[in-house]
C-alpha cells in the first residue's frame, strides 16, 4: 500500500476527494451560494505576511495554552461538524486523535456518535448545541451532555438556512434504505476503499443524529432534526442569556463576526466566542473571519476568550490568528479531510502538520511561546481588516 502519511492538508484534501463518493465529498466542501466567503476564509490568510528574524531564535518553543479551562498542547481545537458517512468510526476516530495529540474536541449536535461515547474517548469534549425545539428539549440536551461529562458548551447560532450552491449541492438521502443504497451504488462502487471500510465495519452510514434524541425516543434522522430546526423561532439575546444560565460551566458562542454581537455575547456572560462564519456555509458575502478578528479582539479585551475558525489549513495560519489576538483556533475541513484520507491516523497527521507548522513559524519569528505572538510579527496589507457592527470613522 502507498504511504498513508501526507505532508500537507492540501494533500489530505486530494486524497479525500479521491477516496470519498462524490456526494460525501461534496457535503464536506459545503459552502453556500457563490462561495465568496468559503474562498475568502482561505485566501485572506495568504494576504498576511511574516516579519521573521535571522538570529536570536529560540531552540525550543512552547505551543501549549488553555481554552475554556482545558489545557491543550497546541492552540488548535476540533470544531464541531455534523457530517455523516465520511468514515465508519466518525467522530470517535476524531476524538481519539484529538486526545492522543492533547487537544479538545467540539462534538456537533448533528454528529453520528453519541456524546457518552465521545467523552470516554476524549474527556476534553465540548458539546455543541443549536437553538432547536423547545426550552425543555434544549435543557434536556444540556443535562445529557453534563451527565456524559462534557466540559463545556458551544452554542452555534450563525445559521440562516441557505441551501443553494452554484456548483451544485450533493444528494443526501433521509435514510440509507435498500432503495437509496441502490441509487447510491454507482458512486459507492467506484470508490471501493470507502465502501470497503464500511463493509469491514459491518454497517452502512445510518444518517441518524443520536444527540438530538428526546429521552426514551429513537435518534431522529438528520433531516428530521433539521426540519425541527427550521420550524424553531430563532433566539433573541435574552434567549441567549437564558441558554447560558442553563450551563454552570464554560460556554462558547460560536459564529460571531460583528463587534456589537461580540459585546452582547460578553454581556450575556459567555466564557468564549469563536469568530466564525460557519466555514463559509452560511450567509455568503460575510468577510473572512481573519479580517474581522482584530476589531473583535480590540472590543472585548479580556472579557472573553476569543477563538477563530474558518480557513485554517496550515500551522502558519494558526500563528497569524494568534498574532492578531486569538487565543486558539478551531479547525473543520482540515480534520475532516484527514479523517477521510486515513481515519484516526489521518486526523493525527493533520494535527501533527499544524503543530510543526506553528513551531516552525514561532522559530522564524524568534519566539519561545505562542503567548509572545503579536501584530508586530505580521505584514498586514492596507485595507486588510474589516470592522462590522461598530461605528465607522467618517470618510
Ligand atoms: C461539512 C461541515 C459541517 C459542519 N457542521 C457544523 C455543525 O454541526 N455545528 C457547528 O457548530 N459547525 C459546523 N460546521 C462549521 C465548523 O464547525 C467550522 O466553523 C468551520 O468548518 C470552520 O471552517 P473550516 O472548515 O474552513 O476550518 C460545519 C462545517 C462543515 C465544513
Short mmCIF file of C-alpha atoms and ligand atoms in Angstrom, two decimals:
data_model
loop_
_atom_site.label_atom_id
_atom_site.label_comp_id
_atom_site.label_asym_id
_atom_site.label_seq_id
_atom_site.Cartn_x
_atom_site.Cartn_y
_atom_site.Cartn_z
CA UNK A 1 0.00 0.00 0.00
CA UNK A 2 1.21 3.51 -0.76
CA UNK A 3 2.44 5.59 2.17
CA UNK A 4 -0.67 6.69 4.09
CA UNK A 5 1.15 9.68 5.63
CA UNK A 6 0.57 13.05 3.95
CA UNK A 7 2.67 16.18 4.27
CA UNK A 8 0.10 18.95 3.93
CA UNK A 9 -3.61 19.49 4.44
CA UNK A 10 -3.91 20.12 0.69
CA UNK A 11 -2.68 16.56 0.10
CA UNK A 12 -5.22 15.23 2.64
CA UNK A 13 -7.93 17.03 0.67
CA UNK A 14 -6.74 15.47 -2.60
CA UNK A 15 -6.87 12.02 -1.01
CA UNK A 16 -10.31 12.67 0.48
CA UNK A 17 -11.58 13.70 -2.92
CA UNK A 18 -10.26 10.51 -4.49
CA UNK A 19 -11.48 8.24 -1.75
CA UNK A 20 -14.96 9.56 -0.99
CA UNK A 21 -18.07 9.12 -3.11
CA UNK A 22 -18.86 12.38 -4.88
CA UNK A 23 -21.80 13.36 -2.73
CA UNK A 24 -19.96 12.67 0.54
CA UNK A 25 -17.01 14.77 -0.63
CA UNK A 26 -19.43 17.48 -1.77
CA UNK A 27 -21.01 17.54 1.70
CA UNK A 28 -17.56 18.26 3.17
CA UNK A 29 -16.71 21.02 0.72
CA UNK A 30 -20.13 22.52 1.56
CA UNK A 31 -20.06 26.34 1.21
CA UNK A 32 -23.02 28.39 0.07
CA UNK A 33 -24.22 30.47 -2.89
CA UNK A 34 -21.21 31.66 -4.91
CA UNK A 35 -18.64 30.51 -2.36
CA UNK A 36 -17.29 34.04 -1.78
CA UNK A 37 -16.92 33.56 1.97
CA UNK A 38 -15.66 30.00 1.61
CA UNK A 39 -12.83 31.26 -0.63
CA UNK A 40 -12.11 34.43 1.31
CA UNK A 41 -11.66 32.44 4.55
CA UNK A 42 -8.67 30.69 2.98
CA UNK A 43 -7.41 33.44 0.65
CA UNK A 44 -7.25 36.12 3.35
CA UNK A 45 -4.64 34.15 5.31
CA UNK A 46 -2.36 34.25 2.27
CA UNK A 47 -2.59 38.07 2.18
CA UNK A 48 -0.88 38.28 5.54
CA UNK A 49 2.91 38.10 5.62
CA UNK A 50 5.51 37.44 8.31
CA UNK A 51 8.39 39.54 9.61
CA UNK A 52 10.96 36.90 10.62
CA UNK A 53 14.24 37.29 12.50
CA UNK A 54 17.51 35.81 11.37
CA UNK A 55 19.35 35.30 14.64
CA UNK A 56 18.48 35.06 18.30
CA UNK A 57 15.97 32.33 17.56
CA UNK A 58 14.78 30.09 20.34
CA UNK A 59 15.87 26.45 20.34
CA UNK A 60 12.62 25.35 21.96
CA UNK A 61 9.09 26.61 21.56
CA UNK A 62 6.08 26.15 23.83
CA UNK A 63 2.77 25.69 22.00
CA UNK A 64 0.56 24.91 24.98
CA UNK A 65 -2.36 27.05 26.08
CA UNK A 66 -5.79 26.72 27.67
CA UNK A 67 -9.26 27.06 26.18
CA UNK A 68 -12.36 27.22 28.37
CA UNK A 69 -10.40 25.82 31.30
CA UNK A 70 -8.89 22.91 29.38
CA UNK A 71 -5.13 22.63 28.95
CA UNK A 72 -4.28 21.86 25.36
CA UNK A 73 -0.87 21.04 23.93
CA UNK A 74 -1.31 23.20 20.84
CA UNK A 75 -3.63 26.14 20.13
CA UNK A 76 -5.89 24.12 17.82
CA UNK A 77 -9.25 22.66 18.81
CA UNK A 78 -11.55 20.39 16.80
CA UNK A 79 -14.55 22.42 15.62
CA UNK A 80 -17.88 20.60 15.71
CA UNK A 81 -19.03 19.29 12.33
CA UNK A 82 -22.22 17.44 11.65
CA UNK A 83 -21.01 15.28 8.85
CA UNK A 84 -22.08 11.76 8.38
CA UNK A 85 -20.64 8.98 6.28
CA UNK A 86 -17.06 10.19 5.99
CA UNK A 87 -15.64 7.23 7.88
CA UNK A 88 -17.23 4.35 9.83
CA UNK A 89 -15.55 5.43 13.08
CA UNK A 90 -16.71 9.02 12.51
CA UNK A 91 -16.33 11.34 15.49
CA UNK A 92 -14.91 8.53 17.60
CA UNK A 93 -11.79 8.49 15.43
CA UNK A 94 -11.60 12.29 15.70
CA UNK A 95 -11.98 12.20 19.48
CA UNK A 96 -9.25 9.59 19.85
CA UNK A 97 -6.94 11.51 17.54
CA UNK A 98 -7.51 14.79 19.40
CA UNK A 99 -6.94 13.07 22.77
CA UNK A 100 -3.74 11.45 21.55
CA UNK A 101 -2.45 14.85 20.46
CA UNK A 102 -3.51 16.55 23.69
CA UNK A 103 -6.31 18.75 22.45
CA UNK A 104 -10.02 19.34 22.91
CA UNK A 105 -12.92 18.42 20.70
CA UNK A 106 -16.25 20.05 19.89
CA UNK A 107 -18.96 17.45 19.23
CA UNK A 108 -21.81 18.55 16.96
CA UNK A 109 -25.47 18.07 17.84
CA UNK A 110 -25.65 16.57 14.35
CA UNK A 111 -22.78 14.12 14.91
CA UNK A 112 -23.20 10.45 14.13
CA UNK A 113 -21.89 9.27 17.53
CA UNK A 114 -23.43 9.80 20.99
CA UNK A 115 -21.81 12.23 23.40
CA UNK A 116 -21.30 9.50 26.02
CA UNK A 117 -19.03 7.53 23.69
CA UNK A 118 -17.04 10.62 22.67
CA UNK A 119 -16.37 11.87 26.21
CA UNK A 120 -14.99 8.44 27.09
CA UNK A 121 -12.57 8.71 24.16
CA UNK A 122 -11.67 12.34 24.88
CA UNK A 123 -12.59 13.80 28.29
CA UNK A 124 -11.86 17.29 26.89
CA UNK A 125 -15.12 17.39 24.94
CA UNK A 126 -17.35 20.43 24.46
CA UNK A 127 -20.88 19.65 23.35
CA UNK A 128 -22.23 21.89 20.57
CA UNK A 129 -25.86 22.89 20.70
CA UNK A 130 -28.13 24.68 18.25
CA UNK A 131 -31.29 26.58 19.12
CA UNK A 132 -33.69 23.80 18.12
CA UNK A 133 -37.03 22.82 19.63
CA UNK A 134 -38.45 23.88 22.98
CA UNK A 135 -36.58 25.18 26.00
CA UNK A 136 -37.33 21.87 27.76
CA UNK A 137 -35.75 19.92 24.92
CA UNK A 138 -32.67 22.14 24.95
CA UNK A 139 -32.37 21.85 28.71
CA UNK A 140 -32.62 18.07 28.41
CA UNK A 141 -29.82 18.04 25.80
CA UNK A 142 -27.62 20.08 28.13
CA UNK A 143 -28.43 17.77 31.04
CA UNK A 144 -27.49 14.77 28.96
CA UNK A 145 -24.20 16.43 27.98
CA UNK A 146 -23.50 17.23 31.64
CA UNK A 147 -24.28 13.67 32.74
CA UNK A 148 -21.99 12.37 30.00
CA UNK A 149 -19.15 14.53 31.32
CA UNK A 150 -18.89 17.26 28.67
CA UNK A 151 -16.61 20.00 29.99
CA UNK A 152 -18.19 22.90 28.13
CA UNK A 153 -20.85 24.00 25.68
CA UNK A 154 -20.52 25.54 22.25
CA UNK A 155 -23.70 27.31 21.18
CA UNK A 156 -23.69 27.85 17.42
CA UNK A 157 -26.16 30.47 16.29
CA UNK A 158 -25.00 31.58 12.84
CA UNK A 159 -27.26 29.60 10.56
CA UNK A 160 -29.70 31.08 8.07
CA UNK A 161 -30.74 28.01 6.04
CA UNK A 162 -29.00 28.93 2.83
CA UNK A 163 -29.18 25.83 0.67
CA UNK A 164 -28.11 26.76 -2.88
CA UNK A 165 -24.61 26.40 -4.33
CA UNK A 166 -23.55 27.46 -7.83
CA UNK A 167 -21.52 24.24 -8.12
CA UNK A 168 -24.50 22.08 -7.08
CA UNK A 169 -25.43 20.51 -3.77
CA UNK A 170 -24.78 16.85 -3.02
CA UNK A 171 -27.70 14.46 -2.80
CA UNK A 172 -28.16 13.25 0.78
CA UNK A 173 -30.87 10.65 1.44
CA UNK A 174 -33.12 10.74 4.51
CA UNK A 175 -32.12 7.16 5.34
CA UNK A 176 -29.91 4.65 3.63
CA UNK A 177 -32.68 2.21 2.73
CA UNK A 178 -32.05 -0.57 0.22
CA UNK A 179 -33.59 1.62 -2.49
CA UNK A 180 -31.36 4.56 -1.57
CA UNK A 181 -28.36 2.26 -1.35
CA UNK A 182 -29.01 1.09 -4.90
CA UNK A 183 -29.33 4.65 -6.09
CA UNK A 184 -26.07 5.43 -4.36
CA UNK A 185 -24.37 2.24 -5.59
CA UNK A 186 -22.64 3.65 -8.71
CA UNK A 187 -20.91 6.31 -6.59
CA UNK A 188 -20.00 3.84 -3.85
CA UNK A 189 -18.78 1.12 -6.19
CA UNK A 190 -16.40 3.50 -7.91
CA UNK A 191 -14.93 4.35 -4.50
CA UNK A 192 -14.18 0.84 -3.25
CA UNK A 193 -11.85 1.85 -0.41
CA UNK A 194 -14.59 3.94 1.19
CA UNK A 195 -17.18 1.20 0.63
CA UNK A 196 -14.82 -1.45 1.93
CA UNK A 197 -14.15 0.49 5.14
CA UNK A 198 -17.90 0.40 5.87
CA UNK A 199 -18.28 -3.25 4.89
CA UNK A 200 -15.40 -4.11 7.21
CA UNK A 201 -17.10 -2.17 10.00
CA UNK A 202 -20.23 -4.20 9.29
CA UNK A 203 -22.65 -1.33 8.68
CA UNK A 204 -23.56 1.39 6.23
CA UNK A 205 -23.94 5.02 7.39
CA UNK A 206 -27.29 5.23 9.18
CA UNK A 207 -27.65 9.02 8.89
CA UNK A 208 -29.26 9.50 12.28
CA UNK A 209 -28.32 12.10 14.90
CA UNK A 210 -28.23 10.37 18.31
CA UNK A 211 -27.54 13.54 20.31
CA UNK A 212 -30.85 15.01 19.17
CA UNK A 213 -32.93 12.13 20.55
CA UNK A 214 -35.53 13.00 23.18
CA UNK A 215 -35.37 10.83 26.33
CA UNK A 216 -36.57 7.32 25.58
CA UNK A 217 -37.04 8.08 21.87
CA UNK A 218 -35.03 6.72 18.96
CA UNK A 219 -32.49 9.04 17.30
CA UNK A 220 -34.11 11.22 14.64
CA UNK A 221 -32.71 11.37 11.13
CA UNK A 222 -30.56 14.33 10.15
CA UNK A 223 -33.42 15.73 8.06
CA UNK A 224 -35.94 15.14 10.82
CA UNK A 225 -33.84 17.24 13.22
CA UNK A 226 -33.13 19.80 10.51
CA UNK A 227 -36.87 20.19 9.87
CA UNK A 228 -37.47 20.84 13.56
CA UNK A 229 -34.71 23.48 13.47
CA UNK A 230 -36.32 25.28 10.53
CA UNK A 231 -39.57 25.48 12.49
CA UNK A 232 -37.95 26.87 15.66
CA UNK A 233 -38.15 30.63 16.17
CA UNK A 234 -34.56 31.96 16.17
CA UNK A 235 -33.29 33.07 19.59
CA UNK A 236 -33.30 36.62 20.94
CA UNK A 237 -30.42 37.94 23.06
CA UNK A 238 -32.45 37.17 26.17
CA UNK A 239 -32.81 33.58 24.92
CA UNK A 240 -29.02 33.50 24.57
CA UNK A 241 -28.67 34.71 28.17
CA UNK A 242 -31.20 32.05 29.24
CA UNK A 243 -29.25 29.31 27.45
CA UNK A 244 -26.02 30.45 29.03
CA UNK A 245 -27.65 30.31 32.50
CA UNK A 246 -28.62 26.68 31.97
CA UNK A 247 -24.97 25.61 31.96
CA UNK A 248 -22.86 26.29 35.01
CA UNK A 249 -19.53 25.89 33.32
CA UNK A 250 -17.55 27.16 30.33
CA UNK A 251 -19.77 28.30 27.48
CA UNK A 252 -18.78 29.44 23.99
CA UNK A 253 -20.87 31.39 21.50
CA UNK A 254 -19.77 30.40 18.01
CA UNK A 255 -20.49 32.38 14.87
CA UNK A 256 -19.70 35.95 15.90
CA UNK A 257 -18.43 38.33 13.20
CA UNK A 258 -19.65 41.72 14.47
CA UNK A 259 -18.25 43.87 17.24
CA UNK A 260 -21.70 44.66 18.65
CA UNK A 261 -22.59 40.94 18.79
CA UNK A 262 -19.27 40.17 20.50
CA UNK A 263 -20.03 42.78 23.15
CA UNK A 264 -23.55 41.43 23.65
CA UNK A 265 -22.16 37.92 24.00
CA UNK A 266 -19.79 39.19 26.68
CA UNK A 267 -22.75 40.87 28.41
CA UNK A 268 -24.62 37.54 28.32
CA UNK A 269 -21.76 36.07 30.35
CA UNK A 270 -20.19 33.70 27.84
CA UNK A 271 -16.71 32.37 28.56
CA UNK A 272 -15.56 32.42 24.96
CA UNK A 273 -16.60 33.36 21.46
CA UNK A 274 -15.48 31.89 18.19
CA UNK A 275 -15.16 34.44 15.43
CA UNK A 276 -16.71 32.26 12.78
CA UNK A 277 -18.85 32.34 9.66
CA UNK A 278 -19.57 28.62 9.81
CA UNK A 279 -16.76 27.91 7.39
CA UNK A 280 -18.46 29.91 4.62
CA UNK A 281 -21.50 27.63 4.72
CA UNK A 282 -23.89 30.31 5.80
CA UNK A 283 -24.51 33.88 4.60
CA UNK A 284 -22.30 34.23 1.56
CA UNK A 285 -20.53 37.58 1.39
CA UNK A 286 -19.56 37.60 5.05
CA UNK A 287 -15.86 38.54 5.17
CA UNK A 288 -13.15 36.06 6.08
CA UNK A 289 -13.00 35.61 9.83
CA UNK A 290 -9.33 36.59 9.98
CA UNK A 291 -10.29 40.05 8.61
CA UNK A 292 -12.79 40.75 11.39
CA UNK A 293 -10.81 39.17 14.22
CA UNK A 294 -8.69 42.24 15.22
CA UNK A 295 -11.70 44.54 15.67
CA UNK A 296 -13.42 41.97 17.90
CA UNK A 297 -10.30 41.33 19.96
CA UNK A 298 -9.88 45.07 20.47
CA UNK A 299 -13.51 45.47 21.51
CA UNK A 300 -13.84 42.65 24.03
CA UNK A 301 -10.36 42.82 25.56
CA UNK A 302 -10.00 40.30 28.37
CA UNK A 303 -13.73 39.92 28.98
CA UNK A 304 -13.96 36.70 26.96
CA UNK A 305 -11.60 34.24 25.32
CA UNK A 306 -11.57 34.87 21.57
CA UNK A 307 -11.09 31.95 19.20
CA UNK A 308 -11.29 31.93 15.43
CA UNK A 309 -12.38 29.34 12.95
CA UNK A 310 -12.59 29.37 9.17
CA UNK A 311 -9.97 28.68 6.52
CA UNK A 312 -7.20 27.33 8.77
CA UNK A 313 -5.12 24.93 6.67
CA UNK A 314 -1.57 25.48 7.93
CA UNK A 315 0.33 26.00 11.12
CA UNK A 316 1.26 29.45 9.83
CA UNK A 317 -2.48 30.30 9.59
CA UNK A 318 -2.80 29.44 13.28
CA UNK A 319 0.15 31.70 14.08
CA UNK A 320 -1.38 34.57 12.08
CA UNK A 321 -4.65 34.24 14.00
CA UNK A 322 -2.82 34.21 17.32
CA UNK A 323 -0.71 37.21 16.31
CA UNK A 324 -3.99 39.06 15.64
CA UNK A 325 -5.22 38.22 19.12
CA UNK A 326 -6.95 34.84 19.00
CA UNK A 327 -6.27 32.54 21.93
CA UNK A 328 -6.59 29.45 19.73
CA UNK A 329 -8.25 28.38 16.51
CA UNK A 330 -10.75 25.69 15.68
CA UNK A 331 -10.50 23.58 12.54
CA UNK A 332 -13.24 21.99 10.44
CA UNK A 333 -12.48 20.76 6.95
CA UNK A 334 -8.79 20.19 7.65
CA UNK A 335 -9.52 17.33 10.06
CA UNK A 336 -12.45 16.05 8.01
CA UNK A 337 -10.11 15.57 5.07
CA UNK A 338 -7.62 13.84 7.33
CA UNK A 339 -10.41 11.59 8.60
CA UNK A 340 -11.49 10.72 5.08
CA UNK A 341 -7.92 10.10 3.96
CA UNK A 342 -6.79 7.87 6.81
CA UNK A 343 -9.25 7.66 9.72
CA UNK A 344 -7.90 8.40 13.21
CA UNK A 345 -4.32 8.45 11.93
CA UNK A 346 -5.29 10.93 9.26
CA UNK A 347 -6.66 13.33 11.90
CA UNK A 348 -3.48 12.86 13.95
CA UNK A 349 -1.50 13.55 10.79
CA UNK A 350 -3.37 16.85 10.31
CA UNK A 351 -2.79 17.89 13.92
CA UNK A 352 0.91 17.00 13.56
CA UNK A 353 1.17 19.10 10.38
CA UNK A 354 -0.36 22.06 12.18
CA UNK A 355 1.85 21.56 15.22
CA UNK A 356 5.05 21.53 13.20
CA UNK A 357 3.89 24.48 11.10
CA UNK A 358 3.17 26.52 14.25
CA UNK A 359 6.51 25.52 15.71
CA UNK A 360 8.42 26.46 12.60
CA UNK A 361 6.69 29.87 12.32
CA UNK A 362 7.38 30.56 16.01
CA UNK A 363 11.02 29.72 15.46
CA UNK A 364 11.31 32.04 12.45
CA UNK A 365 9.63 34.83 14.37
CA UNK A 366 12.07 34.40 17.24
CA UNK A 367 9.54 33.45 19.89
CA UNK A 368 9.74 30.97 22.72
CA UNK A 369 5.99 30.50 23.08
CA UNK A 370 2.67 31.20 21.42
CA UNK A 371 2.00 33.79 24.14
CA UNK A 372 4.70 36.05 22.66
CA UNK A 373 3.00 36.49 19.28
CA UNK A 374 1.76 39.97 18.41
CA UNK A 375 0.76 42.10 15.44
CA UNK A 376 4.41 43.13 15.06
CA UNK A 377 5.11 39.68 13.69
CA UNK A 378 2.89 40.27 10.68
CA UNK A 379 2.87 42.24 7.46
CA UNK A 380 -0.73 43.40 7.24
CA UNK A 381 -1.62 44.96 3.87
CA UNK A 382 -3.59 48.22 3.91
CA UNK A 383 -7.34 47.65 3.90
CA UNK A 384 -6.99 44.04 5.09
CA UNK A 385 -9.17 44.26 8.16
CA UNK A 386 -12.93 44.75 8.34
CA UNK A 387 -14.92 46.09 11.25
CA UNK A 388 -18.55 45.00 11.34
CA UNK A 389 -21.15 46.42 13.67
CA UNK A 390 -19.14 49.25 15.19
CA UNK A 391 -19.27 52.99 14.42
CA UNK A 392 -17.16 53.63 11.29
CA UNK A 393 -14.77 56.55 11.12
CA UNK A 394 -16.04 59.30 8.81
CA UNK A 395 -14.94 59.15 5.16
C1 LIG B 1 -19.31 19.88 6.47
C2 LIG B 1 -19.39 20.80 7.63
C3 LIG B 1 -20.33 20.59 8.66
C4 LIG B 1 -20.40 21.47 9.75
N1 LIG B 1 -21.28 21.22 10.76
C5 LIG B 1 -21.28 22.02 11.86
C6 LIG B 1 -22.10 21.72 12.98
O1 LIG B 1 -22.82 20.73 13.01
N2 LIG B 1 -22.05 22.57 14.03
C7 LIG B 1 -21.25 23.67 14.05
O2 LIG B 1 -21.24 24.42 15.04
N3 LIG B 1 -20.47 23.98 12.99
C8 LIG B 1 -20.45 23.17 11.91
N4 LIG B 1 -19.62 23.44 10.87
C9 LIG B 1 -18.74 24.61 10.95
C10 LIG B 1 -17.41 24.24 11.60
O3 LIG B 1 -17.55 23.99 12.98
C11 LIG B 1 -16.39 25.38 11.46
O4 LIG B 1 -16.98 26.58 11.87
C12 LIG B 1 -15.89 25.52 10.03
O5 LIG B 1 -15.77 24.27 9.39
C13 LIG B 1 -14.55 26.22 10.04
O6 LIG B 1 -14.08 26.43 8.75
P1 LIG B 1 -13.02 25.45 8.02
O7 LIG B 1 -13.79 24.25 7.58
O8 LIG B 1 -12.54 26.28 6.90
O9 LIG B 1 -11.98 25.10 9.04
C14 LIG B 1 -19.54 22.58 9.78
C15 LIG B 1 -18.60 22.78 8.77
C16 LIG B 1 -18.50 21.90 7.71
C17 LIG B 1 -17.48 22.13 6.64
#
